[in-house]
Amino acid sequence: MSAPASILLVDDDQHLADSMAQWLREMSHDVETAWTLGSAKAALKKQKFDLVITDLRLGDEDGFDLIGYTKQQHPETSVLVITGYATPDTAVQAVRAGAFDLLTKPLIDDELTLAIERAVEQRKIAHENETLRLQLDRRRGMENILSHDYRMLKVFDVIDSVADARASVLITGENGTGKSMIARAIHARSSRRNGPFVEVACGALPDTLLESELFGHVSGAFTGANHDKPGKFDMAHGGTLFLDEIATATPAMQVKLLRVLQEFKFEPLGGNETHSVDTRVILATNEDLTGAVTSGSFRQDLYYRINVVNIVLPPLRERPGDVTLLVDHFLTEAAESCSREIEGFDREAIAALQNYSWPGNVRQLENIVERAVLLGRGSLLTVDDLPPEVTGRTGDVAFASPATSPTSRINHVIGQLDGKTLREALEAPEREIILQSLRSHRWNRAATADALDINRTTLYKKMKRLGLDDPRLQYAN
């Protein structure tokens, strides 16, 4: 026996509809009947149904209209078609219109029961898949935005509130605070999540190229334009366009942006045809736009247009409680990427990380954690694995200040030994010296060996012993 389902039965033969409804009720289904297209639509508006069973001929009306209406207005409801005039083409047409299946009259009880079971089961699976997809979308949207700070928790609430709004969102904050991640989170949690997410760094392009990048161009618009090219607004149709560094836009570009944000219409560079797009726009800047408006470098009307919702990201130095949370996250990612077993940072290193001012914010923290994982020799990372700007040191033994007294320098060296052999204690400064020389010579080993006054074979051996032969170090900050 099939599981109980709520069914809307639609047939212009009232006697047949009542008879079938009675049989379905005996099978424990909840059944409503309708005899016209209008009454069927009214019933669908009144309550939700698991399944619509409809004839294709409803007097002078067409059952295909009901299939299309149900698919568009009530996509969670399956449609099962019954007809006495079926052809192979009719079946194909019904499925393309949105029907789950088509049965021909006279109906066989077992055939109808099986079709109902399949339709209800398909609806259940589709509902479960949609629930899982929404859960994954929520995780994907916020998984890398970690914070315990109350201001960031408010930001998360705003993201949920504005995700499906059409209004422009302006994200402000210092470099490295995660403006791009916030924009992606808004997109991922919106109904546009299946559409494209297109990002443009406005400050990276001159004005003429930026216009072509945003609005596209037609063939012959400028030298080298040999074919039509769609712009980012076109490419983001049905999705989200993220305009970073918006404060760098010139006055001429600001005028064009104002129009497209008001009307979502524009002409490509060199063309006369007007394009209309359905694009959500999110903007970001690390500059004070209020001051730019006051100074006249940024249009006031554009500022009011883009500043409908303003998300302000606090710098990392104002939320030190998030440092350890972010360190753990970046440490796990870096260790997995480098295939290393890392226990974490020791207390002294964590204290140094928490006390640092982080001018480069979260991005700088991520880079420093990755650097420590790449360069660290042990499974437990220490202050020796952090760069001098974080620890406040100018270096270890080799970089001791000349102003320090001989006794202090000796005590410093003894303190650094801490049970290590002399060779082990000197590894950290030796590694730092070689690393800095390699960087200054752009990883040219011959030039580095000459600068350090050692032969290349010795340099290669030291690099291997100190873990400096990993090619990924060339791309680490």
Tab-separated table of C-alpha atoms in Angstrom:
chain	number	residue	atom	x	y	z
A	1	MET	CA	0.000	0.000	0.000
A	2	SER	CA	1.274	3.476	-0.862
A	3	ALA	CA	1.957	6.007	1.887
A	4	PRO	CA	-0.923	8.458	2.525
A	5	ALA	CA	-0.728	11.528	0.327
A	6	SER	CA	-2.714	14.718	-0.198
A	7	ILE	CA	-4.093	14.584	-3.742
A	8	LEU	CA	-5.969	17.033	-5.947
A	9	LEU	CA	-7.989	15.075	-8.518
A	10	VAL	CA	-9.012	17.098	-11.599
A	11	ASP	CA	-11.429	15.705	-14.201
A	12	ASP	CA	-14.366	17.271	-16.055
A	13	ASP	CA	-16.282	13.994	-15.691
A	14	GLN	CA	-17.698	14.611	-12.216
A	15	HIS	CA	-19.045	11.084	-11.811
A	16	LEU	CA	-15.664	9.546	-12.698
A	17	ALA	CA	-13.831	12.002	-10.441
A	18	ASP	CA	-16.068	11.211	-7.447
A	19	SER	CA	-15.697	7.485	-8.017
A	20	MET	CA	-11.920	7.636	-8.247
A	21	ALA	CA	-11.740	9.987	-5.234
A	22	GLN	CA	-13.718	7.489	-3.148
A	23	TRP	CA	-11.351	4.679	-4.146
A	24	LEU	CA	-8.287	6.801	-3.291
A	25	ARG	CA	-9.776	7.722	0.099
A	26	GLU	CA	-10.211	4.013	0.826
A	27	MET	CA	-6.440	3.773	0.196
A	28	SER	CA	-6.005	6.308	3.072
A	29	HIS	CA	-5.232	9.273	0.787
A	30	ASP	CA	-6.592	12.779	1.477
A	31	VAL	CA	-8.391	13.743	-1.748
A	32	GLU	CA	-9.942	16.964	-3.057
A	33	THR	CA	-11.726	17.121	-6.413
A	34	ALA	CA	-12.025	19.816	-9.073
A	35	TRP	CA	-13.796	19.771	-12.440
A	36	THR	CA	-12.446	22.908	-14.122
A	37	LEU	CA	-9.100	24.615	-14.556
A	38	GLY	CA	-10.249	27.584	-12.446
A	39	SER	CA	-11.435	25.452	-9.519
A	40	ALA	CA	-8.182	23.444	-9.651
A	41	LYS	CA	-6.077	26.627	-9.429
A	42	ALA	CA	-8.247	27.877	-6.575
A	43	ALA	CA	-7.715	24.613	-4.689
A	44	LEU	CA	-3.934	24.833	-5.198
A	45	LYS	CA	-3.947	28.366	-3.788
A	46	LYS	CA	-5.994	27.252	-0.798
A	47	GLN	CA	-3.802	24.343	0.344
A	48	LYS	CA	-0.662	22.394	-0.494
A	49	PHE	CA	-0.901	19.020	-2.234
A	50	ASP	CA	1.626	16.262	-2.636
A	51	LEU	CA	0.170	15.307	-5.993
A	52	VAL	CA	-2.155	16.591	-8.717
A	53	ILE	CA	-3.851	13.935	-10.852
A	54	THR	CA	-5.394	15.581	-13.914
A	55	ASP	CA	-6.974	14.725	-17.219
A	56	LEU	CA	-5.602	16.514	-20.289
A	57	ARG	CA	-9.085	17.386	-21.547
A	58	LEU	CA	-11.061	19.532	-19.126
A	59	GLY	CA	-14.093	20.409	-21.235
A	60	ASP	CA	-13.046	23.360	-23.373
A	61	GLU	CA	-9.914	23.854	-21.276
A	62	ASP	CA	-6.450	22.344	-21.682
A	63	GLY	CA	-4.844	20.211	-18.959
A	64	PHE	CA	-1.404	21.385	-20.161
A	65	ASP	CA	-2.258	24.808	-18.711
A	66	LEU	CA	-2.701	23.199	-15.291
A	67	ILE	CA	0.624	21.334	-15.619
A	68	GLY	CA	2.458	24.568	-16.432
A	69	TYR	CA	0.701	26.513	-13.682
A	70	THR	CA	1.488	23.855	-11.064
A	71	LYS	CA	5.146	23.621	-12.089
A	72	GLN	CA	5.581	27.416	-11.937
A	73	GLN	CA	3.489	28.323	-8.897
A	74	HIS	CA	3.719	25.100	-6.842
A	75	PRO	CA	6.971	23.347	-7.859
A	76	GLU	CA	6.839	21.178	-4.728
A	77	THR	CA	3.716	19.421	-6.074
A	78	SER	CA	4.062	16.489	-8.506
A	79	VAL	CA	1.676	16.151	-11.464
A	80	LEU	CA	0.351	12.814	-12.743
A	81	VAL	CA	-1.551	12.938	-16.059
A	82	ILE	CA	-4.373	10.572	-17.025
A	83	THR	CA	-5.942	10.608	-20.472
A	84	GLY	CA	-7.870	8.420	-22.859
A	85	TYR	CA	-6.313	10.014	-25.928
A	86	ALA	CA	-2.592	9.444	-25.362
A	87	THR	CA	-0.022	9.161	-28.140
A	88	PRO	CA	3.771	8.892	-27.772
A	89	ASP	CA	4.011	12.580	-28.642
A	90	THR	CA	1.428	13.423	-25.979
A	91	ALA	CA	3.469	11.638	-23.304
A	92	VAL	CA	6.672	13.442	-24.305
A	93	GLN	CA	4.880	16.790	-24.378
A	94	ALA	CA	3.366	16.205	-20.928
A	95	VAL	CA	6.718	15.295	-19.359
A	96	ARG	CA	8.388	18.313	-20.954
A	97	ALA	CA	5.603	20.513	-19.573
A	98	GLY	CA	6.429	19.272	-16.072
A	99	ALA	CA	4.351	16.124	-15.525
A	100	PHE	CA	5.923	13.299	-13.513
A	101	ASP	CA	4.194	10.539	-15.482
A	102	LEU	CA	1.295	9.841	-17.851
A	103	LEU	CA	-1.239	6.999	-17.579
A	104	THR	CA	-3.881	6.027	-20.130
A	105	LYS	CA	-7.520	5.168	-19.526
A	106	PRO	CA	-8.950	2.757	-18.625
A	107	LEU	CA	-6.808	2.832	-15.495
A	108	ILE	CA	-5.436	-0.287	-13.832
A	109	ASP	CA	-5.554	-0.096	-10.025
A	110	ASP	CA	-2.044	-1.446	-9.479
A	111	GLU	CA	-0.632	0.812	-12.161
A	112	LEU	CA	-2.175	3.914	-10.574
A	113	THR	CA	-1.083	2.851	-7.067
A	114	LEU	CA	2.508	2.357	-8.244
A	115	ALA	CA	2.509	5.717	-10.052
A	116	ILE	CA	1.269	7.493	-6.899
A	117	GLU	CA	3.939	5.778	-4.791
A	118	ARG	CA	6.677	6.823	-7.238
A	119	ALA	CA	5.428	10.403	-7.415
A	120	VAL	CA	5.243	10.778	-3.625
A	121	GLU	CA	8.681	9.168	-3.178
A	122	GLN	CA	10.184	11.480	-5.807
A	123	ARG	CA	8.715	14.478	-4.010
A	124	LYS	CA	10.177	13.259	-0.708
A	125	ILE	CA	13.637	12.783	-2.221
A	126	ALA	CA	13.500	16.195	-3.906
A	127	HIS	CA	12.553	17.814	-0.581
A	128	GLU	CA	15.423	16.068	1.236
A	129	ASN	CA	17.879	17.098	-1.495
A	130	GLU	CA	16.727	20.696	-1.293
A	131	THR	CA	17.132	20.673	2.504
A	132	LEU	CA	20.654	19.258	2.217
A	133	ARG	CA	21.535	21.746	-0.513
A	134	LEU	CA	20.390	24.662	1.619
A	135	GLN	CA	22.456	23.361	4.542
A	136	LEU	CA	25.509	23.044	2.313
A	137	ASP	CA	24.919	26.523	0.901
A	138	ARG	CA	24.761	27.972	4.400
A	139	ARG	CA	28.002	26.224	5.347
A	140	ARG	CA	29.675	27.256	2.100
A	141	GLY	CA	28.627	30.843	2.599
A	142	MET	CA	30.002	31.254	6.127
A	143	GLU	CA	32.459	28.425	6.738
A	144	ASN	CA	35.578	30.601	6.379
A	145	ILE	CA	34.193	33.633	8.216
A	146	LEU	CA	35.035	32.800	11.809
A	147	SER	CA	34.447	35.116	14.736
A	148	HIS	CA	33.233	35.312	18.330
A	149	ASP	CA	33.197	39.127	18.266
A	150	TYR	CA	29.772	40.638	18.828
A	151	ARG	CA	30.203	43.068	15.909
A	152	MET	CA	30.940	40.226	13.504
A	153	LEU	CA	27.951	38.281	14.846
A	154	LYS	CA	25.812	41.296	13.950
A	155	VAL	CA	27.371	41.241	10.474
A	156	PHE	CA	26.284	37.604	10.101
A	157	ASP	CA	22.727	38.616	10.993
A	158	VAL	CA	22.797	41.396	8.401
A	159	ILE	CA	24.025	38.941	5.755
A	160	ASP	CA	21.026	36.709	6.379
A	161	SER	CA	18.665	39.700	6.332
A	162	VAL	CA	19.870	41.205	3.043
A	163	ALA	CA	20.815	38.036	1.152
A	164	ASP	CA	17.678	38.049	-0.999
A	165	ALA	CA	17.174	41.804	-1.208
A	166	ARG	CA	17.733	43.567	-4.546
A	167	ALA	CA	19.228	46.612	-2.830
A	168	SER	CA	22.933	47.370	-3.258
A	169	VAL	CA	25.237	46.472	-0.379
A	170	LEU	CA	28.350	48.485	0.480
A	171	ILE	CA	31.034	46.631	2.453
A	172	THR	CA	33.644	48.836	4.114
A	173	GLY	CA	36.742	47.949	6.083
A	174	GLU	CA	40.513	47.935	6.000
A	175	ASN	CA	42.477	45.807	3.564
A	176	GLY	CA	42.503	42.158	4.554
A	177	THR	CA	39.345	42.194	6.684
A	178	GLY	CA	37.516	39.817	4.338
A	179	LYS	CA	35.253	42.026	2.215
A	180	SER	CA	35.331	39.607	-0.709
A	181	MET	CA	34.395	36.700	1.573
A	182	ILE	CA	31.425	38.648	2.931
A	183	ALA	CA	30.250	39.366	-0.630
A	184	ARG	CA	30.527	35.684	-1.516
A	185	ALA	CA	28.620	34.747	1.638
A	186	ILE	CA	25.758	37.078	0.681
A	187	HIS	CA	25.628	35.510	-2.775
A	188	ALA	CA	25.824	31.927	-1.445
A	189	ARG	CA	22.935	32.487	0.972
A	190	SER	CA	20.682	34.188	-1.586
A	191	SER	CA	18.258	32.771	-4.115
A	192	ARG	CA	20.854	33.714	-6.738
A	193	ARG	CA	23.299	31.130	-5.392
A	194	ASN	CA	23.050	29.028	-8.558
A	195	GLY	CA	23.839	32.054	-10.705
A	196	PRO	CA	27.325	33.431	-11.392
A	197	PHE	CA	29.418	35.384	-8.888
A	198	VAL	CA	31.595	37.847	-10.812
A	199	GLU	CA	34.287	39.920	-9.106
A	200	VAL	CA	35.949	43.048	-10.505
A	201	ALA	CA	38.845	44.927	-8.873
A	202	CYS	CA	38.088	48.455	-10.058
A	203	GLY	CA	41.431	49.836	-8.912
A	204	ALA	CA	43.389	47.406	-11.085
A	205	LEU	CA	42.194	48.856	-14.417
A	206	PRO	CA	42.404	52.273	-16.094
A	207	ASP	CA	39.113	54.009	-16.828
A	208	THR	CA	38.743	52.981	-20.496
A	209	LEU	CA	39.534	49.341	-19.796
A	210	LEU	CA	37.248	49.337	-16.755
A	211	GLU	CA	34.336	50.559	-18.893
A	212	SER	CA	34.935	47.765	-21.395
A	213	GLU	CA	35.346	45.254	-18.553
A	214	LEU	CA	32.041	46.222	-16.930
A	215	PHE	CA	29.842	46.973	-19.934
A	216	GLY	CA	31.572	45.095	-22.741
A	217	HIS	CA	32.383	46.482	-26.168
A	218	VAL	CA	31.448	45.999	-29.806
A	219	SER	CA	33.820	45.197	-32.615
A	220	GLY	CA	35.760	48.285	-33.686
A	221	ALA	CA	35.092	50.222	-30.475
A	222	PHE	CA	38.836	50.814	-30.097
A	223	THR	CA	42.095	49.608	-31.551
A	224	GLY	CA	42.365	45.878	-31.054
A	225	ALA	CA	38.630	45.332	-30.503
A	226	ASN	CA	38.236	42.747	-33.253
A	227	HIS	CA	35.044	41.184	-31.949
A	228	ASP	CA	32.142	41.857	-29.596
A	229	LYS	CA	32.894	41.146	-25.951
A	230	PRO	CA	30.290	40.860	-23.165
A	231	GLY	CA	30.899	42.850	-19.995
A	232	LYS	CA	30.821	41.732	-16.390
A	233	PHE	CA	27.284	43.074	-15.911
A	234	ASP	CA	26.117	40.755	-18.703
A	235	MET	CA	28.162	37.856	-17.330
A	236	ALA	CA	26.615	38.322	-13.866
A	237	HIS	CA	23.037	38.238	-15.209
A	238	GLY	CA	20.936	36.195	-12.771
A	239	GLY	CA	23.718	36.302	-10.192
A	240	THR	CA	25.900	38.775	-8.296
A	241	LEU	CA	28.479	41.333	-9.402
A	242	PHE	CA	31.068	42.343	-6.781
A	243	LEU	CA	32.805	45.677	-7.444
A	244	ASP	CA	35.842	45.988	-5.184
A	245	GLU	CA	37.791	49.227	-4.622
A	246	ILE	CA	34.838	51.282	-5.859
A	247	ALA	CA	36.360	54.500	-4.470
A	248	THR	CA	38.963	54.422	-7.262
A	249	ALA	CA	36.327	54.958	-9.975
A	250	THR	CA	36.800	58.199	-11.902
A	251	PRO	CA	34.032	60.847	-12.046
A	252	ALA	CA	33.121	59.758	-15.599
A	253	MET	CA	32.836	56.115	-14.530
A	254	GLN	CA	30.798	57.119	-11.495
A	255	VAL	CA	28.178	58.710	-13.772
A	256	LYS	CA	27.885	55.509	-15.803
A	257	LEU	CA	27.678	53.368	-12.690
A	258	LEU	CA	24.944	55.579	-11.270
A	259	ARG	CA	22.763	55.004	-14.309
A	260	VAL	CA	23.224	51.239	-14.427
A	261	LEU	CA	22.563	50.905	-10.680
A	262	GLN	CA	19.351	52.903	-11.069
A	263	GLU	CA	17.996	51.281	-14.235
A	264	PHE	CA	20.121	48.146	-14.747
A	265	LYS	CA	20.436	49.234	-18.346
A	266	PHE	CA	23.559	50.211	-20.276
A	267	GLU	CA	25.165	50.325	-23.712
A	268	PRO	CA	28.423	48.497	-24.434
A	269	LEU	CA	31.436	50.603	-25.315
A	270	GLY	CA	31.089	51.746	-28.923
A	271	GLY	CA	27.560	50.366	-29.280
A	272	ASN	CA	24.035	51.767	-29.415
A	273	GLU	CA	22.020	48.720	-28.350
A	274	THR	CA	20.747	48.963	-24.762
A	275	HIS	CA	21.283	45.886	-22.589
A	276	SER	CA	19.025	45.108	-19.631
A	277	VAL	CA	20.287	42.824	-16.868
A	278	ASP	CA	19.028	41.202	-13.692
A	279	THR	CA	22.164	41.549	-11.578
A	280	ARG	CA	22.659	41.997	-7.826
A	281	VAL	CA	25.479	44.474	-7.141
A	282	ILE	CA	27.696	44.410	-4.047
A	283	LEU	CA	30.412	47.027	-3.654
A	284	ALA	CA	33.393	47.385	-1.338
A	285	THR	CA	36.040	49.923	-0.396
A	286	ASN	CA	38.733	50.450	2.205
A	287	GLU	CA	38.451	54.231	1.929
A	288	ASP	CA	36.256	56.759	3.716
A	289	LEU	CA	33.564	57.494	1.135
A	290	THR	CA	31.941	60.105	3.372
A	291	GLY	CA	35.162	62.098	3.296
A	292	ALA	CA	35.454	61.526	-0.450
A	293	VAL	CA	31.951	62.954	-0.924
A	294	THR	CA	32.867	65.987	1.181
A	295	SER	CA	36.034	66.567	-0.843
A	296	GLY	CA	34.137	66.162	-4.108
A	297	SER	CA	36.080	63.147	-5.396
A	298	PHE	CA	33.045	60.866	-5.078
A	299	ARG	CA	29.544	61.712	-6.283
A	300	GLN	CA	27.015	62.244	-3.518
A	301	ASP	CA	24.113	60.742	-5.511
A	302	LEU	CA	26.132	57.612	-6.273
A	303	TYR	CA	27.122	57.326	-2.616
A	304	TYR	CA	23.473	57.370	-1.540
A	305	ARG	CA	22.617	54.855	-4.278
A	306	ILE	CA	25.219	52.292	-3.186
A	307	ASN	CA	25.008	52.905	0.561
A	308	VAL	CA	21.543	51.393	1.023
A	309	VAL	CA	22.971	48.702	3.299
A	310	ASN	CA	26.421	49.316	4.786
A	311	ILE	CA	28.328	46.402	6.329
A	312	VAL	CA	31.314	47.647	8.334
A	313	LEU	CA	34.025	45.061	9.044
A	314	PRO	CA	36.079	45.784	12.191
A	315	PRO	CA	39.874	45.365	11.934
A	316	LEU	CA	41.444	42.311	13.543
A	317	ARG	CA	43.298	44.398	16.163
A	318	GLU	CA	39.903	45.390	17.607
A	319	ARG	CA	38.846	41.763	18.068
A	320	PRO	CA	41.886	39.981	19.545
A	321	GLY	CA	39.652	37.218	20.856
A	322	ASP	CA	39.279	35.993	17.273
A	323	VAL	CA	43.024	35.509	16.754
A	324	THR	CA	43.232	32.025	18.289
A	325	LEU	CA	40.039	30.942	16.499
A	326	LEU	CA	41.451	32.048	13.149
A	327	VAL	CA	44.910	30.635	13.895
A	328	ASP	CA	43.458	27.176	14.533
A	329	HIS	CA	41.482	27.345	11.284
A	330	PHE	CA	44.389	28.542	9.132
A	331	LEU	CA	46.764	26.111	10.839
A	332	THR	CA	44.564	23.140	9.936
A	333	GLU	CA	44.270	24.301	6.320
A	334	ALA	CA	48.006	24.963	5.942
A	335	ALA	CA	49.003	21.661	7.565
A	336	GLU	CA	46.695	19.719	5.256
A	337	SER	CA	47.975	21.632	2.225
A	338	CYS	CA	51.612	20.951	3.148
A	339	SER	CA	50.949	17.381	4.350
A	340	ARG	CA	52.543	18.107	7.728
A	341	GLU	CA	51.687	16.949	11.225
A	342	ILE	CA	51.440	20.148	13.297
A	343	GLU	CA	50.379	20.241	16.957
A	344	GLY	CA	49.924	24.005	16.965
A	345	PHE	CA	51.672	27.077	18.402
A	346	ASP	CA	53.114	27.126	21.916
A	347	ARG	CA	51.883	29.628	24.520
A	348	GLU	CA	54.603	32.187	23.846
A	349	ALA	CA	53.847	32.186	20.118
A	350	ILE	CA	50.083	32.517	20.726
A	351	ALA	CA	50.732	35.444	23.080
A	352	ALA	CA	52.847	37.141	20.410
A	353	LEU	CA	50.110	36.630	17.824
A	354	GLN	CA	47.451	38.054	20.159
A	355	ASN	CA	49.533	41.112	21.067
A	356	TYR	CA	50.361	42.041	17.472
A	357	SER	CA	48.437	44.927	15.869
A	358	TRP	CA	47.777	43.168	12.516
A	359	PRO	CA	47.920	46.058	10.021
A	360	GLY	CA	47.176	43.537	7.258
A	361	ASN	CA	44.279	42.024	9.244
A	362	VAL	CA	42.993	38.492	8.606
A	363	ARG	CA	44.845	38.116	5.308
A	364	GLN	CA	48.160	38.872	7.005
A	365	LEU	CA	47.387	36.397	9.790
A	366	GLU	CA	46.639	33.679	7.258
A	367	ASN	CA	49.917	34.334	5.429
A	368	ILE	CA	51.960	34.269	8.644
A	369	VAL	CA	50.408	31.004	9.804
A	370	GLU	CA	51.094	29.444	6.409
A	371	ARG	CA	54.679	30.733	6.547
A	372	ALA	CA	55.190	29.221	10.013
A	373	VAL	CA	53.921	25.845	8.822
A	374	LEU	CA	56.212	25.938	5.791
A	375	LEU	CA	59.330	27.011	7.692
A	376	GLY	CA	58.750	25.384	11.076
A	377	ARG	CA	61.091	22.505	11.870
A	378	GLY	CA	59.097	20.856	14.638
A	379	SER	CA	55.530	19.734	15.143
A	380	LEU	CA	55.063	22.432	17.821
A	381	LEU	CA	55.505	25.920	16.374
A	382	THR	CA	57.268	28.569	18.480
A	383	VAL	CA	58.077	32.279	18.325
A	384	ASP	CA	61.163	31.303	16.330
A	385	ASP	CA	58.782	30.342	13.521
A	386	LEU	CA	57.149	33.797	13.474
A	387	PRO	CA	58.495	36.767	11.484
A	388	PRO	CA	60.312	39.585	13.356
A	389	GLU	CA	57.457	42.088	12.883
A	390	VAL	CA	55.189	39.857	14.998
A	391	THR	CA	57.648	38.935	17.735
A	392	GLY	CA	59.213	42.384	18.017
A	393	ARG	CA	62.648	40.830	17.644
A	394	THR	CA	65.193	41.916	15.091
A	395	GLY	CA	66.384	38.336	14.993
A	396	ASP	CA	67.831	35.687	17.261
A	397	VAL	CA	71.504	35.341	18.201
A	398	ALA	CA	72.826	36.551	14.860
A	399	PHE	CA	70.725	39.724	14.977
A	400	ALA	CA	71.274	40.845	18.576
A	401	SER	CA	71.349	44.615	18.991
A	402	PRO	CA	74.889	46.135	19.122
A	403	ALA	CA	73.713	48.314	21.970
A	404	THR	CA	73.108	45.253	24.120
A	405	SER	CA	75.819	44.667	26.731
A	406	PRO	CA	78.128	41.610	26.339
A	407	THR	CA	76.660	40.088	29.526
A	408	SER	CA	73.104	40.510	28.203
A	409	ARG	CA	74.034	38.970	24.879
A	410	ILE	CA	75.621	35.966	26.631
A	411	ASN	CA	72.545	35.535	28.827
A	412	HIS	CA	70.359	35.826	25.729
A	413	VAL	CA	72.334	33.081	23.984
A	414	ILE	CA	72.182	30.815	27.057
A	415	GLY	CA	68.438	31.407	27.321
A	416	GLN	CA	68.012	30.490	23.671
A	417	LEU	CA	69.804	27.152	24.139
A	418	ASP	CA	67.143	25.799	26.530
A	419	GLY	CA	68.520	22.268	26.384
A	420	LYS	CA	69.439	22.463	22.685
A	421	THR	CA	72.829	21.675	21.235
A	422	LEU	CA	74.767	24.601	19.790
A	423	ARG	CA	73.982	23.447	16.272
A	424	GLU	CA	70.258	23.243	17.054
A	425	ALA	CA	70.249	26.684	18.661
A	426	LEU	CA	71.942	28.214	15.612
A	427	GLU	CA	69.576	26.609	13.109
A	428	ALA	CA	66.891	29.313	13.424
A	429	PRO	CA	69.133	32.334	12.698
A	430	GLU	CA	71.044	30.389	10.022
A	431	ARG	CA	67.767	29.485	8.299
A	432	GLU	CA	66.558	33.087	8.473
A	433	ILE	CA	69.807	34.445	7.024
A	434	ILE	CA	69.777	32.013	4.106
A	435	LEU	CA	66.052	32.569	3.481
A	436	GLN	CA	66.406	36.349	3.364
A	437	SER	CA	69.394	36.082	1.024
A	438	LEU	CA	67.494	33.714	-1.280
A	439	ARG	CA	64.582	36.145	-1.411
A	440	SER	CA	66.770	39.165	-2.067
A	441	HIS	CA	68.398	37.278	-4.975
A	442	ARG	CA	65.037	35.992	-6.259
A	443	TRP	CA	65.939	32.408	-5.369
A	444	ASN	CA	69.012	32.423	-7.608
A	445	ARG	CA	71.120	29.876	-5.735
A	446	ALA	CA	74.413	30.755	-7.423
A	447	ALA	CA	74.026	34.453	-6.545
A	448	THR	CA	72.944	33.536	-3.002
A	449	ALA	CA	75.979	31.311	-2.493
A	450	ASP	CA	78.291	34.092	-3.707
A	451	ALA	CA	76.622	36.636	-1.410
A	452	LEU	CA	76.987	34.325	1.604
A	453	ASP	CA	80.565	33.472	0.587
A	454	ILE	CA	79.952	29.708	0.531
A	455	ASN	CA	80.085	27.284	-2.363
A	456	ARG	CA	76.886	26.125	-4.027
A	457	THR	CA	77.201	22.528	-2.785
A	458	THR	CA	77.317	23.771	0.816
A	459	LEU	CA	74.298	26.011	0.182
A	460	TYR	CA	72.298	23.118	-1.294
A	461	LYS	CA	73.085	20.919	1.709
A	462	LYS	CA	72.120	23.647	4.169
A	463	MET	CA	68.880	24.349	2.305
A	464	LYS	CA	67.953	20.672	2.428
A	465	ARG	CA	68.840	20.369	6.130
A	466	LEU	CA	66.939	23.521	7.040
A	467	GLY	CA	63.862	22.738	4.937
A	468	LEU	CA	64.500	25.546	2.446
A	469	ASP	CA	64.454	23.309	-0.628
A	470	ASP	CA	60.635	23.289	-0.743
A	471	PRO	CA	59.679	25.151	-3.987
A	472	ARG	CA	56.489	26.478	-2.326
A	473	LEU	CA	58.651	28.798	-0.214
A	474	GLN	CA	59.270	30.923	-3.282
A	475	TYR	CA	55.615	31.916	-3.276
A	476	ALA	CA	55.164	32.342	0.477
A	477	ASN	CA	55.033	35.850	1.875
